[in-house]
Amino acid sequence: MESAATRPRPALTTTSVLPKDADRAALVARVHDPGWNGPCVAAVRGEQVVDLTAIAPTVSDLLERDDAATIVRQAEGGYTWRLDELLQAPAGRRDVAHLLAPVDLQVIKAAGVTFAGSLLERVVEERTGGDPAQAARVRERVGQVVGGALAGVRPGSPEAAKAKELLVSEGLWSQYLEVGLGPDPEVFTKAPVLSAVGTGADIGVLGASQWNNPEPEVVLVVDSRGRVRGATLGNDVNLRDIEGRSALLLSRAKDNNASCAIGPFVRLLDDGFDLDTVRGLYVDLRVDGTDGYVLHGSSSMREISRDVLDLVAATHGAHHQYPDGFVLFTGTLFAPTEDRHAPGSGFTHEDGDIVRISSPRLGALVNTVTTSEQAPPWTFGVRALMRSLAERGLL
């Protein structure tokens, strides 16, 4: 493995990272500033990033305010950084200012198996026991029986119950089909609070994994009352071989150092960017390998099987509260099946892959792949955040 110092870094510019309509967007960022020895809540205003920490010491605090969008657009802030300098700074170094994941105290949750295409691939993983060499054969068999049964079926509906009966009769029922077709979605905790990495940072794949892929997703940002306040992009890295061995290994497959990327910014909901806009978003994926390999993919939120508010309701309510809010990965349509190396080997990451997840209304989240063991260790947790804010007189 290359060291972080020699590994190729993505070229980030304001044009490539900002939403296409950034001049009309209320964008929230977080910046690590060495002068404060900690993170700052900030607003992105054109080429400038404006410190709002004195008004809202955490993003969680900001999103509890009904006037959050007005604050982001108009409030007089403190220190300013140039966005291009933040984008060009080496992420992870505490001696230079750089962008962080744009959320802080929110619990990081994820919904799984919310698209029919990725649902079929989860069944393939399960049926192969995580062995990519068996994937093509199993995929053909599962697709023949399951594919038609799932077309246009709404989870929890009578049609879904009939599809379940068909699949059981064919001997193809699966725990993934249960959460994909049944009344209750899969919602799990993806990563600890404050552990996500931002745009420009390394993203980690467990070194033991031999079959893995990125998962480009729209991420909802929700306050303590269960209100969706904004959206951003995320990479819910998937270790197909490990989860394929057993769904009980989900935490082993999903929660590792640097395995969750969120960013580049939180776009707040407003009159020009509402939940219906989110429901219609397209998400593009591009992976560029150091070997010249290029992978393209895309997802449309219009193909999601459960409405985004249904996913929020399954996460938050009388049954479960989040006093600091939460973020919710909404799932992905993308599951790469093309072979990268030998026939039948499928796609898997290589060290140095540059992963770009983008959407015109949300911008671009760009990360470089390494192993979780080689990625910069996560050291700045809740105690460090509280200590930093207290030293600035903000608590």
Coordinates of C-alpha atoms in Angstrom, one line a residue:
M1 CA 0.0 0.0 0.0
E2 CA 1.2 3.5 -0.7
S3 CA 1.5 5.9 2.1
A4 CA -0.9 8.9 2.5
A5 CA 2.0 11.2 1.4
T6 CA 2.6 9.4 -1.9
R7 CA -1.0 8.3 -2.7
P8 CA -2.6 10.3 -5.6
R9 CA -5.0 13.0 -4.3
P10 CA -8.1 14.1 -6.1
A11 CA -8.0 17.5 -7.8
L12 CA -10.7 19.6 -6.2
T13 CA -11.8 23.0 -7.4
T14 CA -14.7 25.2 -6.4
T15 CA -16.3 24.6 -9.8
S16 CA -16.1 20.8 -9.5
V17 CA -17.3 20.6 -5.9
L18 CA -20.1 23.2 -5.5
P19 CA -23.7 22.6 -6.7
K20 CA -24.5 24.0 -10.1
D21 CA -26.8 26.5 -8.5
A22 CA -24.6 27.3 -5.5
D23 CA -25.6 31.0 -5.8
R24 CA -29.1 30.1 -4.8
A25 CA -28.2 27.4 -2.2
A26 CA -28.0 27.6 1.6
L27 CA -24.8 25.5 2.1
V28 CA -23.4 24.5 5.5
A29 CA -19.8 23.4 5.9
R30 CA -17.5 22.4 8.7
V31 CA -13.9 23.5 8.7
H32 CA -11.0 22.3 10.8
D33 CA -9.1 25.4 11.8
P34 CA -5.7 24.9 13.5
G35 CA -6.0 28.3 15.1
W36 CA -9.0 27.1 17.1
N37 CA -7.6 23.5 17.3
G38 CA -11.0 22.2 16.3
P39 CA -14.0 22.4 14.0
C40 CA -16.0 25.5 13.0
V41 CA -19.5 25.6 11.7
A42 CA -19.5 27.7 8.5
A43 CA -21.6 29.0 5.6
V44 CA -20.4 28.7 2.0
R45 CA -21.0 32.0 0.2
G46 CA -19.5 31.9 -3.2
E47 CA -15.7 31.7 -3.0
Q48 CA -15.8 32.5 0.7
V49 CA -16.5 30.2 3.7
V50 CA -17.7 32.2 6.7
D51 CA -17.4 31.1 10.3
L52 CA -20.7 30.9 12.1
T53 CA -19.5 29.0 15.2
A54 CA -20.2 32.0 17.5
I55 CA -23.9 31.8 16.5
A56 CA -24.2 28.0 16.4
P57 CA -21.4 26.1 18.0
T58 CA -22.4 22.8 16.2
V59 CA -24.3 22.0 13.0
S60 CA -26.7 20.2 15.3
D61 CA -27.5 23.5 17.1
L62 CA -27.8 25.3 13.8
L63 CA -30.4 22.9 12.4
E64 CA -32.6 23.1 15.5
R65 CA -33.2 26.8 14.6
D66 CA -36.2 27.5 12.3
D67 CA -34.2 30.4 10.8
A68 CA -31.2 28.2 9.9
A69 CA -31.3 29.1 6.2
T70 CA -31.5 32.8 6.9
I71 CA -28.5 32.5 9.2
V72 CA -26.5 30.7 6.6
R73 CA -27.3 33.2 3.9
Q74 CA -27.2 36.5 5.9
A75 CA -25.7 36.3 9.4
E76 CA -22.6 38.3 10.0
G77 CA -19.9 35.8 10.7
G78 CA -16.4 35.8 12.0
Y79 CA -13.3 34.5 10.3
T80 CA -13.4 33.7 6.6
W81 CA -11.5 31.1 4.5
R82 CA -11.1 30.9 0.8
L83 CA -13.0 27.8 -0.4
D84 CA -10.3 26.9 -3.0
E85 CA -7.6 26.9 -0.3
L86 CA -9.7 24.6 1.9
L87 CA -10.2 22.2 -1.1
Q88 CA -6.6 22.1 -1.9
A89 CA -5.4 21.5 1.7
P90 CA -4.4 18.0 2.6
A91 CA -7.3 16.6 4.6
G92 CA -6.6 15.0 8.0
R93 CA -3.6 17.2 8.9
R94 CA -4.4 19.2 12.0
D95 CA -1.9 22.0 11.2
V96 CA -3.8 23.2 8.1
A97 CA -7.4 24.4 7.6
H98 CA -9.5 21.9 5.6
L99 CA -13.0 20.8 5.1
L100 CA -14.6 18.2 7.4
A101 CA -17.8 16.1 7.0
P102 CA -20.5 18.8 7.3
V103 CA -22.3 17.1 10.3
D104 CA -21.2 16.7 13.9
L105 CA -23.4 15.5 16.8
Q106 CA -26.0 13.8 14.6
V107 CA -26.2 10.0 14.8
I108 CA -25.1 8.4 11.5
K109 CA -27.9 6.0 10.4
A110 CA -28.4 4.2 7.1
A111 CA -31.3 2.5 5.4
G112 CA -30.5 -0.6 3.4
V113 CA -32.1 -2.5 0.5
T114 CA -34.3 0.4 -0.7
F115 CA -33.7 -0.1 -4.4
A116 CA -34.7 -3.2 -6.3
G117 CA -31.4 -3.4 -8.2
S118 CA -29.2 -3.4 -5.1
L119 CA -31.7 -5.7 -3.4
L120 CA -31.0 -8.4 -5.9
E121 CA -27.3 -7.9 -5.4
R122 CA -27.7 -8.4 -1.6
V123 CA -29.4 -11.7 -2.4
V124 CA -26.5 -12.6 -4.7
E125 CA -24.0 -11.9 -1.9
E126 CA -26.0 -14.0 0.5
R127 CA -26.4 -16.9 -1.9
T128 CA -22.7 -16.9 -2.8
G129 CA -21.6 -16.7 0.8
G130 CA -19.5 -13.6 -0.2
D131 CA -17.6 -15.5 -3.0
P132 CA -17.4 -13.3 -6.1
A133 CA -16.5 -16.2 -8.3
Q134 CA -20.0 -17.6 -7.8
A135 CA -21.8 -14.3 -8.4
A136 CA -22.5 -14.5 -12.2
R137 CA -24.2 -17.9 -11.9
V138 CA -26.2 -17.0 -8.9
R139 CA -27.1 -13.6 -10.3
E140 CA -28.6 -15.2 -13.4
R141 CA -30.7 -17.6 -11.4
V142 CA -31.9 -15.0 -8.9
G143 CA -32.7 -12.6 -11.7
Q144 CA -34.8 -15.1 -13.5
V145 CA -37.1 -15.7 -10.5
V146 CA -36.8 -12.6 -8.4
G147 CA -36.5 -9.8 -11.0
G148 CA -40.0 -10.1 -12.4
A149 CA -41.5 -10.6 -9.0
L150 CA -40.2 -7.2 -7.8
A151 CA -41.2 -5.0 -10.7
G152 CA -43.2 -2.1 -9.3
V153 CA -44.0 -3.8 -6.0
R154 CA -44.4 -1.4 -3.0
P155 CA -43.0 -2.9 0.2
G156 CA -45.6 -4.0 2.7
S157 CA -48.4 -4.1 0.1
P158 CA -50.6 -7.1 -0.8
E159 CA -48.5 -7.4 -4.0
A160 CA -45.4 -7.7 -2.0
A161 CA -46.9 -10.5 0.1
K162 CA -47.7 -12.4 -3.1
A163 CA -44.2 -11.9 -4.3
K164 CA -42.9 -13.3 -1.0
E165 CA -45.1 -16.4 -1.5
L166 CA -43.7 -16.9 -5.0
L167 CA -40.1 -16.6 -3.8
V168 CA -40.7 -19.0 -0.9
S169 CA -42.1 -21.5 -3.3
E170 CA -39.0 -21.2 -5.5
G171 CA -36.7 -21.7 -2.5
L172 CA -35.3 -18.1 -2.9
W173 CA -36.6 -16.3 0.2
S174 CA -34.0 -14.2 1.8
Q175 CA -33.6 -11.9 4.8
Y176 CA -32.8 -9.1 2.4
L177 CA -36.0 -9.7 0.5
E178 CA -37.8 -9.4 3.9
V179 CA -36.6 -5.9 4.4
G180 CA -36.9 -5.0 0.8
L181 CA -40.5 -6.2 0.4
G182 CA -41.8 -6.4 4.0
P183 CA -43.4 -3.6 6.0
D184 CA -40.3 -2.7 8.0
P185 CA -37.2 -1.2 6.3
E186 CA -33.7 -2.0 7.3
V187 CA -32.3 0.9 9.3
F188 CA -28.9 0.5 11.1
T189 CA -26.3 2.7 12.7
K190 CA -23.6 3.2 10.1
A191 CA -20.8 4.8 12.1
P192 CA -20.2 6.6 15.4
V193 CA -20.9 10.3 16.0
L194 CA -18.1 12.5 14.5
S195 CA -16.4 9.6 12.7
A196 CA -17.4 10.5 9.1
V197 CA -14.8 11.9 6.7
G198 CA -15.4 14.8 4.3
T199 CA -14.6 15.6 0.7
G200 CA -10.9 15.3 -0.2
A201 CA -10.2 12.8 2.6
D202 CA -9.1 9.2 2.3
I203 CA -11.9 6.6 2.6
G204 CA -11.2 3.3 4.2
V205 CA -11.9 -0.3 3.0
L206 CA -11.1 -3.0 5.5
G207 CA -7.8 -4.7 4.5
A208 CA -9.2 -8.2 4.8
S209 CA -12.0 -7.5 2.2
Q210 CA -11.4 -8.8 -1.3
W211 CA -14.9 -7.9 -2.8
N212 CA -16.2 -4.4 -2.1
N213 CA -17.6 -1.3 -3.7
P214 CA -18.7 2.3 -3.1
E215 CA -22.3 3.0 -2.3
P216 CA -23.3 6.5 -3.6
E217 CA -26.3 7.8 -1.7
V218 CA -28.4 10.8 -0.9
V219 CA -28.2 11.5 2.8
L220 CA -31.0 13.3 4.7
V221 CA -30.1 15.6 7.6
V222 CA -32.8 15.5 10.3
D223 CA -33.2 17.5 13.5
S224 CA -34.3 16.3 16.9
R225 CA -38.0 16.7 16.0
G226 CA -37.7 14.4 13.0
R227 CA -37.8 17.3 10.5
V228 CA -35.7 16.9 7.4
R229 CA -33.7 20.1 7.3
G230 CA -31.3 19.4 4.4
A231 CA -29.5 16.9 2.3
T232 CA -26.0 15.9 1.3
L233 CA -24.1 13.0 -0.4
G234 CA -22.6 10.0 1.2
N235 CA -20.5 6.9 0.5
D236 CA -21.7 3.9 2.6
V237 CA -18.8 1.7 1.7
N238 CA -19.9 -1.9 1.2
L239 CA -17.8 -5.0 1.9
R240 CA -19.6 -7.6 -0.1
D241 CA -17.6 -10.6 0.9
I242 CA -17.9 -10.0 4.6
E243 CA -21.6 -9.1 4.7
G244 CA -22.2 -11.9 2.3
R245 CA -20.9 -14.5 4.7
S246 CA -23.5 -13.4 7.2
A247 CA -25.8 -10.5 7.8
L248 CA -24.7 -10.6 11.4
L249 CA -21.4 -9.3 10.2
L250 CA -23.0 -6.0 9.2
S251 CA -21.1 -4.0 11.7
R252 CA -17.8 -5.6 10.7
A253 CA -18.7 -4.8 7.0
K254 CA -19.9 -1.3 7.6
D255 CA -18.3 0.4 10.6
N256 CA -14.6 0.7 10.2
N257 CA -12.1 3.5 10.3
A258 CA -12.8 6.1 7.6
S259 CA -15.5 3.9 6.0
C260 CA -18.2 6.6 6.0
A261 CA -17.8 9.8 3.9
I262 CA -20.4 12.6 3.9
G263 CA -20.3 15.9 2.0
P264 CA -19.3 18.2 0.6
F265 CA -21.9 20.4 2.2
V266 CA -25.3 20.2 3.8
R267 CA -27.8 21.9 1.5
L268 CA -30.7 23.3 3.6
L269 CA -34.2 22.9 2.4
D270 CA -35.9 26.1 1.2
D271 CA -38.3 27.3 -1.5
G272 CA -35.9 26.4 -4.3
F273 CA -34.8 23.0 -2.8
D274 CA -37.5 21.1 -1.1
L275 CA -38.3 17.4 -0.4
D276 CA -39.8 16.9 -3.8
T277 CA -36.5 18.1 -5.2
V278 CA -34.7 15.5 -3.1
R279 CA -37.1 12.8 -4.3
G280 CA -36.1 13.6 -7.9
L281 CA -32.3 13.8 -7.5
Y282 CA -29.9 11.9 -9.7
V283 CA -26.6 10.7 -8.2
D284 CA -23.6 9.9 -10.4
L285 CA -20.6 7.8 -9.6
R286 CA -17.2 7.7 -11.2
V287 CA -14.2 5.6 -10.0
D288 CA -10.8 6.3 -11.5
G289 CA -8.1 3.8 -10.7
T290 CA -4.4 4.4 -10.8
D291 CA -4.2 1.6 -13.4
G292 CA -6.4 3.6 -15.8
Y293 CA -9.6 1.7 -14.9
V294 CA -12.8 3.8 -15.0
L295 CA -16.2 2.8 -13.6
H296 CA -19.3 4.8 -14.2
G297 CA -22.7 4.4 -12.4
S298 CA -25.8 6.4 -11.6
S299 CA -28.8 6.3 -9.3
S300 CA -32.2 8.0 -9.5
M301 CA -34.1 8.7 -6.3
R302 CA -37.3 8.2 -8.3
E303 CA -36.6 4.5 -8.3
I304 CA -36.5 4.2 -4.5
S305 CA -39.0 1.7 -3.2
R306 CA -39.9 3.6 0.0
D307 CA -40.6 7.3 0.3
V308 CA -37.9 9.3 2.1
L309 CA -40.3 10.3 4.8
D310 CA -41.3 6.7 5.4
L311 CA -37.6 6.0 6.1
V312 CA -37.4 8.9 8.5
A313 CA -40.5 7.7 10.3
A314 CA -39.0 4.2 10.6
T315 CA -36.0 5.8 12.3
H316 CA -37.4 8.5 14.5
G317 CA -40.7 8.7 16.5
A318 CA -42.2 7.6 19.7
H319 CA -40.1 4.4 19.4
H320 CA -36.8 6.2 19.1
Q321 CA -35.5 9.8 19.7
Y322 CA -32.4 11.6 18.6
P323 CA -31.9 14.7 20.8
D324 CA -29.0 15.9 18.6
G325 CA -30.6 14.9 15.3
F326 CA -29.5 12.3 12.9
V327 CA -28.4 11.8 9.3
L328 CA -29.9 9.1 7.2
F329 CA -28.3 7.4 4.2
T330 CA -31.3 6.5 2.0
G331 CA -29.8 3.6 0.1
T332 CA -28.3 3.1 -3.3
L333 CA -29.4 1.7 -6.7
F334 CA -25.8 1.2 -7.6
A335 CA -24.2 -2.3 -7.3
P336 CA -21.3 -2.8 -9.8
T337 CA -21.2 -6.2 -11.5
E338 CA -18.7 -5.7 -14.2
D339 CA -15.3 -7.6 -13.9
R340 CA -12.3 -5.4 -13.1
H341 CA -9.7 -8.1 -13.3
A342 CA -10.3 -11.8 -14.1
P343 CA -13.6 -13.0 -15.6
G344 CA -16.1 -13.7 -12.9
S345 CA -14.2 -11.7 -10.3
G346 CA -16.6 -8.7 -10.3
F347 CA -15.7 -5.2 -9.2
T348 CA -13.6 -4.4 -6.2
H349 CA -11.6 -1.4 -5.1
E350 CA -7.9 -1.0 -5.5
D351 CA -5.6 1.3 -3.4
G352 CA -5.6 4.8 -4.8
D353 CA -9.0 4.7 -6.5
I354 CA -10.5 8.1 -6.6
V355 CA -14.3 7.9 -6.0
R356 CA -16.4 10.9 -7.1
I357 CA -20.1 10.9 -6.1
S358 CA -22.0 13.9 -7.5
S359 CA -25.4 15.4 -8.0
P360 CA -26.0 18.8 -9.7
R361 CA -28.0 20.2 -6.8
L362 CA -25.6 18.9 -4.0
G363 CA -22.1 19.1 -5.5
A364 CA -19.5 16.5 -5.4
L365 CA -18.1 14.2 -2.6
V366 CA -14.6 13.0 -3.7
N367 CA -12.4 10.6 -1.8
T368 CA -9.3 8.5 -2.3
V369 CA -9.5 4.8 -1.4
T370 CA -7.1 3.2 1.1
T371 CA -7.4 0.6 3.7
S372 CA -9.1 1.4 7.0
E373 CA -5.9 0.4 8.7
Q374 CA -3.8 2.9 6.7
A375 CA -6.3 5.8 6.7
P376 CA -5.6 8.5 9.3
P377 CA -7.0 7.2 12.6
W378 CA -10.1 8.8 14.1
T379 CA -9.0 10.7 17.2
F380 CA -11.3 13.7 17.5
G381 CA -14.4 12.6 19.3
V382 CA -17.1 14.1 21.5
R383 CA -14.8 14.9 24.4
A384 CA -12.4 16.7 22.1
L385 CA -15.2 18.7 20.5
M386 CA -16.6 19.8 23.9
R387 CA -13.1 20.7 25.1
S388 CA -12.4 22.7 22.0
L389 CA -15.7 24.6 22.2
A390 CA -15.2 25.3 25.9
E391 CA -11.8 26.7 25.3
R392 CA -13.4 29.2 22.8
G393 CA -16.0 30.2 25.4
L394 CA -18.8 28.7 23.3
L395 CA -20.2 26.3 25.9

